[in-house]
XYZ file of C-alpha atoms in Angstrom:
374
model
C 118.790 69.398 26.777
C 122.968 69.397 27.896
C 123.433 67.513 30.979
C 124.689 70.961 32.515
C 120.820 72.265 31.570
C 119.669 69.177 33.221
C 121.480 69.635 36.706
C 120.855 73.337 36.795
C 117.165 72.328 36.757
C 117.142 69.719 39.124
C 119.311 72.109 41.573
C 116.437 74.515 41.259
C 113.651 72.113 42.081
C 115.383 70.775 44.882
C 116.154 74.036 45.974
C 112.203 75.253 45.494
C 110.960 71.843 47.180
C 113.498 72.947 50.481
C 112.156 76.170 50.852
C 108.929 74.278 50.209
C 109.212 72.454 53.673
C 111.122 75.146 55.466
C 107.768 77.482 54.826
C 105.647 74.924 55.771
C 108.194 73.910 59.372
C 108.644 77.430 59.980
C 104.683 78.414 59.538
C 103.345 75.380 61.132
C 106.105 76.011 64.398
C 104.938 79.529 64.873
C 101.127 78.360 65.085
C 102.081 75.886 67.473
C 103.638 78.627 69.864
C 100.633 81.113 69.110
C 97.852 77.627 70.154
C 100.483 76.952 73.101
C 100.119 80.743 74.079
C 96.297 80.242 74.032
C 96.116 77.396 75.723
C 98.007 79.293 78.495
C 95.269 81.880 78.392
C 92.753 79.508 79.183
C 94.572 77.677 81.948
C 97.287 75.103 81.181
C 96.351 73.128 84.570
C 92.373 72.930 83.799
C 92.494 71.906 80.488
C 95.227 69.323 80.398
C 96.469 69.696 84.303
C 100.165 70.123 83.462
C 101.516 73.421 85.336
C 102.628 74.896 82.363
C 102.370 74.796 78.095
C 105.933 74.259 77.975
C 105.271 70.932 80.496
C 102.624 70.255 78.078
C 104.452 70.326 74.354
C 107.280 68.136 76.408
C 105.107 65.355 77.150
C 103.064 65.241 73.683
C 106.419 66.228 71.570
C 108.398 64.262 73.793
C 111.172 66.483 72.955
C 113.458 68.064 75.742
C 112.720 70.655 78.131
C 114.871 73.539 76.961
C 113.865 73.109 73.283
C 110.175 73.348 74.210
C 111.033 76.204 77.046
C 112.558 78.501 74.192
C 109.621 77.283 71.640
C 107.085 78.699 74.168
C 109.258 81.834 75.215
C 109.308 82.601 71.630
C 105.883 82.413 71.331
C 105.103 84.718 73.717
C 106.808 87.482 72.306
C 105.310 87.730 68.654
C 101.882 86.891 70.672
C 99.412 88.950 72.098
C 98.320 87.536 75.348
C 95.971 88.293 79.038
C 96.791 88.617 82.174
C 94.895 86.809 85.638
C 92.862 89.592 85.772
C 91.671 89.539 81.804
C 93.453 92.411 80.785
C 95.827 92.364 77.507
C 99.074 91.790 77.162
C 100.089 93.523 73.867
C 102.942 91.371 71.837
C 106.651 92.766 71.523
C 106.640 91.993 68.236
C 102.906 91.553 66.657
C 104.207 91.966 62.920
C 106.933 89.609 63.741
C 104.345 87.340 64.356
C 102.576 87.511 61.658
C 105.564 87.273 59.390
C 106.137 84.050 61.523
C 102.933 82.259 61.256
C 103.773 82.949 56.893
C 106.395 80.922 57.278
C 108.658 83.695 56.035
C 110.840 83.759 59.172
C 113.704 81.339 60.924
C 113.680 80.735 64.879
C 117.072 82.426 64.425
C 115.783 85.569 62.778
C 112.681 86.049 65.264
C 114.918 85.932 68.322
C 117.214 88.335 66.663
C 114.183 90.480 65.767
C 112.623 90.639 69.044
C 116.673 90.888 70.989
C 116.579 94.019 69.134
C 113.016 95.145 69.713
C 113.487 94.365 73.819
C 115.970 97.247 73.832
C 113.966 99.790 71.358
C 111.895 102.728 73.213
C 108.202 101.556 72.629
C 107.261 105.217 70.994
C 110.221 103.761 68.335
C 109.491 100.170 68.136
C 107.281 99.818 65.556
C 108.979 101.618 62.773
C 111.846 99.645 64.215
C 110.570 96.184 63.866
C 108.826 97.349 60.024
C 112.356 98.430 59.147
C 114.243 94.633 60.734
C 111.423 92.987 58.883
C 111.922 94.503 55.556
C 115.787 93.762 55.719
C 114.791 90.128 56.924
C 113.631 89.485 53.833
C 116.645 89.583 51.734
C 119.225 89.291 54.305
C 120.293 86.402 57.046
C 119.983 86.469 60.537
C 123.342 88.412 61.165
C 123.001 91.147 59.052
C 119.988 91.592 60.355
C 121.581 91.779 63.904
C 124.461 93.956 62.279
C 121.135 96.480 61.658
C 119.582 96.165 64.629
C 123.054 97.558 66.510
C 123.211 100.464 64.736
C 119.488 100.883 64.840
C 119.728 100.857 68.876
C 122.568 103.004 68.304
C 121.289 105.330 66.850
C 118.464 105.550 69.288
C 120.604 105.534 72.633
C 124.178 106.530 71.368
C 125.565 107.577 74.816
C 124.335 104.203 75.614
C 122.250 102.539 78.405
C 121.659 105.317 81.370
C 124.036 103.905 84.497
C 122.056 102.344 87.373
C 121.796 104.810 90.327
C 120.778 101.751 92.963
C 123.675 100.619 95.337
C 125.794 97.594 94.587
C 124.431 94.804 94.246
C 125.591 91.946 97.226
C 128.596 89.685 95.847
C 128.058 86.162 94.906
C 130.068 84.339 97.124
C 129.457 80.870 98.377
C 131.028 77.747 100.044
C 130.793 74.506 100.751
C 132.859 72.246 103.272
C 131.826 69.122 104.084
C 133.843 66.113 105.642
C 133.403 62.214 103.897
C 133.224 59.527 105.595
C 136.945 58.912 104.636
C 138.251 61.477 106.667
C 138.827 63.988 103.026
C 136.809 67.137 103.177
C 136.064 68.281 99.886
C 135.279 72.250 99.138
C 133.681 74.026 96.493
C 132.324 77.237 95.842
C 131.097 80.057 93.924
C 132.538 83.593 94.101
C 132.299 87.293 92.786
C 135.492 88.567 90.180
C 137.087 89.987 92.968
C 137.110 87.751 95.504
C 138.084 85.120 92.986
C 141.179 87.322 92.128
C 142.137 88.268 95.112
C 142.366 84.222 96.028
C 143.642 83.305 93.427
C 146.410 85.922 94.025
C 147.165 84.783 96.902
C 147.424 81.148 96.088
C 149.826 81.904 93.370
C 151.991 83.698 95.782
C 152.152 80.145 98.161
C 152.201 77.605 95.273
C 155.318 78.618 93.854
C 157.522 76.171 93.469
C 160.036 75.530 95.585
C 163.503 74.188 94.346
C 166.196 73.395 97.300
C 169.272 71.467 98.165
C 167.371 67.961 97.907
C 166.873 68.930 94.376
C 163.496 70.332 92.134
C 159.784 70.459 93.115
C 157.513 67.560 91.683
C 154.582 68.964 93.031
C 151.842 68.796 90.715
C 149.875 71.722 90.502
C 146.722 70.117 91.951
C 148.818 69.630 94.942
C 151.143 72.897 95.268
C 147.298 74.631 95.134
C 145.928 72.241 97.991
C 149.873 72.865 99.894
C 148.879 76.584 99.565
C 145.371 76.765 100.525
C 146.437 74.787 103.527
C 149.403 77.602 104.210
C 146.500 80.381 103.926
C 144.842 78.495 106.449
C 147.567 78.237 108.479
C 148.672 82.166 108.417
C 144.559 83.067 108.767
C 144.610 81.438 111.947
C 147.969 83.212 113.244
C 146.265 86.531 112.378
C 145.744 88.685 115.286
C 142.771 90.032 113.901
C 141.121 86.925 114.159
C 137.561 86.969 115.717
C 137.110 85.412 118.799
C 135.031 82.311 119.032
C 133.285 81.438 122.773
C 135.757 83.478 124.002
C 138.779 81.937 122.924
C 140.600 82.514 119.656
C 139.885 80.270 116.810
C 141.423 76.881 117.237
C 141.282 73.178 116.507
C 141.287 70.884 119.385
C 143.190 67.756 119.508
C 143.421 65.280 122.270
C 145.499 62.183 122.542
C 146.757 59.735 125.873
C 150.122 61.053 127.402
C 151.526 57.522 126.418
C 150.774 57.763 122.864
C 152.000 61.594 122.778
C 155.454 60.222 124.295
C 155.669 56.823 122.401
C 154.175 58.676 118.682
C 151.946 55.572 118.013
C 148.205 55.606 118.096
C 146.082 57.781 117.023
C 144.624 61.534 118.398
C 141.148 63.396 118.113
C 141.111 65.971 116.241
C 138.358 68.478 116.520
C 134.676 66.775 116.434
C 135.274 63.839 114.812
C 138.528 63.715 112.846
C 141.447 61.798 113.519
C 145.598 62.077 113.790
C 148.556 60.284 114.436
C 150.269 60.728 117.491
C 153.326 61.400 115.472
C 151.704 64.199 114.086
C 150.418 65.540 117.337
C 153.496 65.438 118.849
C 155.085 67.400 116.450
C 151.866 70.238 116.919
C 152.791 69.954 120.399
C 155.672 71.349 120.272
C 154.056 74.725 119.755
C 150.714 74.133 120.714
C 148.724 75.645 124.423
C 148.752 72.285 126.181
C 145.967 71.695 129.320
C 146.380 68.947 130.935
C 143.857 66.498 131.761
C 143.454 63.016 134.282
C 140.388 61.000 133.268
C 138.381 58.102 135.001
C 137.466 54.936 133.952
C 134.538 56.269 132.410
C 136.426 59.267 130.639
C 135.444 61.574 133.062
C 137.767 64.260 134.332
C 138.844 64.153 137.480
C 141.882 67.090 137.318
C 142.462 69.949 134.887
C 145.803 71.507 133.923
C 146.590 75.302 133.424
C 146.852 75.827 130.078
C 150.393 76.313 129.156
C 152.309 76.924 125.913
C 155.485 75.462 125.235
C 157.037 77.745 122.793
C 156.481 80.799 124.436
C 156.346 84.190 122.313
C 159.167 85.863 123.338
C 160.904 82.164 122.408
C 159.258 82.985 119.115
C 160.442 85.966 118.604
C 164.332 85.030 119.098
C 163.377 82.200 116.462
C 162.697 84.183 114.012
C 165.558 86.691 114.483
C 168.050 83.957 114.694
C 166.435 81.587 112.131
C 165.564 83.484 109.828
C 162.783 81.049 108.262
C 162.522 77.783 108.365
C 165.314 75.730 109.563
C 164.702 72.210 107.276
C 167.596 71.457 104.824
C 166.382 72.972 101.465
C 163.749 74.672 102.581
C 163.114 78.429 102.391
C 159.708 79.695 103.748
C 159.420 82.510 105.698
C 159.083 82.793 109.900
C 155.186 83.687 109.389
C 155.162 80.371 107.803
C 157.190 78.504 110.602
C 156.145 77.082 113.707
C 158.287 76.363 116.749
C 159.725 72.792 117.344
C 162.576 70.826 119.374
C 165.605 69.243 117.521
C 165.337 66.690 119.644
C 162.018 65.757 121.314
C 160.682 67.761 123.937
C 160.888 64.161 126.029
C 164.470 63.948 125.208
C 165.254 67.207 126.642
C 166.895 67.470 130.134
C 165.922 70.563 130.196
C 162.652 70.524 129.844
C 160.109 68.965 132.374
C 157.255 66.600 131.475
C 154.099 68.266 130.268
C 151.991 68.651 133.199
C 154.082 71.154 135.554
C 156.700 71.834 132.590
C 158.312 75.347 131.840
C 158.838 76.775 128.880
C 162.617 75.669 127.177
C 164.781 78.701 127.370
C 166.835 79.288 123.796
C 170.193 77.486 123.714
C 172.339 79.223 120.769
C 175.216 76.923 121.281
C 173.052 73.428 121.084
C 170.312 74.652 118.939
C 167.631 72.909 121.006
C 164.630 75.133 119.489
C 163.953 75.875 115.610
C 161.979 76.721 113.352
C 159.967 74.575 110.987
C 157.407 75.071 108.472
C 154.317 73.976 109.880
C-alpha cells in the first residue's frame, strides 16, 4: 500500500469516527431537550423545585444560562407537549424531531428548520417541513435557509399582510440623576425618530467654531455636551414653554448680596447644587432678581418685587445693534446670547444697587450693555 493509499484511508476513518460522535452529540442533545420537555410536563418545581427545566439543566450541566435557555426553547418546538389544563400542545416541527433524536440533524439546521416552519400556513407546513428535511440531508444549514425563503415565498409572495392596529407608543426613555460630585450624568433610550431629530439638532450646535483667537480644540465629547447645554438653554427661552406652579420654568439660585458684589463664595443653585458667585453674577446680569432680608435664623423678614435687569425691550435693541454675540471671535447668534454689562452692573453710575434698581437704559456711544453667549 503507497503512503498516498495509506493517508486517504486514515482521512476516511477519521472522517467516519467524527460523524461517529457528531450522531451520537447531536442524538443524545435532542433526547435531552425532549426528557427536559417532559419533565416540564410533570412540574419542574415538584419534582426537582427549580422554577423552570432550563433552571434545572443550568445547575446539573453547570453550563450558562443562555446556552441551556436556547437548548430548552429548541426542544420545545420539535416536541409535542400539554398545557395546565392537560390538553396537547402539538409540536411545530414533530418530524424535525424525530430526525433530531437520529442524530441526523445540527442545532443550526433545526433552528433554521423550524425559523422557516414559524412563518408557513399550518394547512402548508407539513409538506413544507418533509420538503426542508429532505434537502437537509444533502445540503448545509444555509442552503437549506436559501430554500426555505423561496418556499415562504412562494406561499405569501405579496408578503406579510400590513398590521391594521394603531402605532405602537415610541420607546423613549431618560435618566438624570445628580452624583454626589455635583456631575449629573444622563442616559437614555429613544425611538429612530426622536434619536434623529436630536441628533440633528446637536450637529447643528456642535459645529465647530473657528475665530480670531484661532481654531476649536473642542473634542467632540465636549462640543456634544457644549451643545446639549445650548439646547437647554434655547428650550428654556421658548415661549411655548409650559408653565410650572405658575411660573415659567426656571432654576433658582440664591447667593448673599456681599458675595454677589465681591464674586467670591459660593451660590445655591436649585435644590441642592452649587455656584460661584462669579458665575452668578454674571447670570445676574439678565436674570428676574427678588430681593430678600433674612434673620439670624434664615428667616425672611422683607421680600423684593421681582425685577429684571435687562429688560426686553433692552433685549430687543441688543440684538438689532449686536447682531450676536459681542465676545472677540465669537459668532453665535442673539437666540444664543444673553444680556450682560461691560463693566459690572456695580460699577455702573448709572445703575442703582439691586434692591430699588431700574433697569440700565442702552448707551450706543459707551456700549454699557452687550450681548454674550450665555
Amino acid at each position: 500500500m503507497t503512503n498516498d493509499a495509506a493517508l486517504s484511508s486514515e482521512a476516511v476513518a477519521f472522517a467516519d469516527r467524527i460523524g461517529e460522535l457528531l450522531t451520537t452529540i447531536r442524538s443524545a442533545e435532542a433526547e435531552l431537550g425532549a426528557l427536559l420537555v417532559e419533565i416540564e410536563q410533570r412540574g419542574v418545581m415538584e419534582l426537582f423545585g427549580y422554577r423552570s427545566a432550563a433552571r434545572l439543566l443550568e445547575h446539573l450541566a453547570d453550563e450558562p444560562k443562555p446556552t441551556v435557555e436556547r437548548l430548552v426553547k429548541r426542544a420545545r418546538l420539535v416536541n409535542p407537549g400539554r398545557n395546565l389544563d392537560g390538553s396537547p400542545i402539538p409540536a411545530l416541527a414533530p418530524a424535525t424531531g424525530v430526525a433530531a433524536r437520529a442524530g441526523r440533524l445540527s442545532d443550526r439546521m433545526i433552528d433554521v428548520i423550524t425559523g422557516v416552519l414559524a412563518q408557513v400556513p399550518v394547512e402548508h407546513r407539513l409538506s413544507a417541513e418533509a420538503n426542508l428535511l429532505t434537502f437537509a440531508e444533502e445540503a448545509g444549514h444555509k442552503q437549506v435557509a436559501a430554500l426555505g425563503a423561496r418556499i415562504l415565498a412562494h406561499l405569501a409572495p405579496d408578503g406579510t399582510a400590513p398590521d391594521d392596529t394603531e402605532p405602537s407608543v415610541p420607546t423613549r426613555e431618560l435618566f438624570l440623576r445628580r452624583k454626589r460630585t455635583g456631575i449629573w450624568e444622563l442616559s437614555g433610550r429613544f425611538d429612530d425618530e426622536t434619536g434623529t431629530r436630536a441628533n440633528t439638532l446637536l450637529d447643528a450646535l456642535a459645529e465647530r467654531r473657528t475665530g480670531d483667537d484661532g481654531p476649536d480644540f473642542r473634542t467632540t465629547p465636549q462640543r456634544y455636551g457644549d451643545a446639549f447645554s445650548d439646547a437647554v438653554d434655547l428650550a428654556l427661552d421658548s415661549p411655548d414653554l409650559p408653565m410650572q406652579a405658575g411660573e415659567r420654568a426656571h432654576v433658582m439660585v440664591a447667593v448673599s448680596l456681599e458675595d454677589l458684589k465681591s464674586g467670591v463664595g459660593k451660590a445655591t443653585l436649585g435644590d441642592t447644587g452649587t455656584m460661584t458667585a462669579a458665575e452668578a453674577r454674571v447670570h445676574a446680569c439678565d436674570a428676574m432678581i427678588i430681593p430678600a432680608v433674612l434673620g439670624e435664623k434664615s428667616e425672611p423678614l422683607n421680600l423684593g418685587r421681582l425685577r429684571r435687569l435687562i429688560s426686553a425691550g433692552l433685549r430687543r435693541a441688543l440684538f438689532l445693534r449686536d447682531r450676536g454675540c459681542a465676545f472677540p471671535g465669537c459668532h453665535r447668534p442673539p437666540r444664543h446670547c444673553q444680556g450682560h454689562h461691560i463693566r459690572h452692573v456695580r460699577h455702573e453710575a448709572r445703575v442703582y444697587p439691586i434692591g430699588g434698581a431700574r433697569p440700565p437704559t442702552l448707551d450706543r456711544h459707551s456700549g454699557s450693555v452687550k450681548l454674550r453667549a450665555a
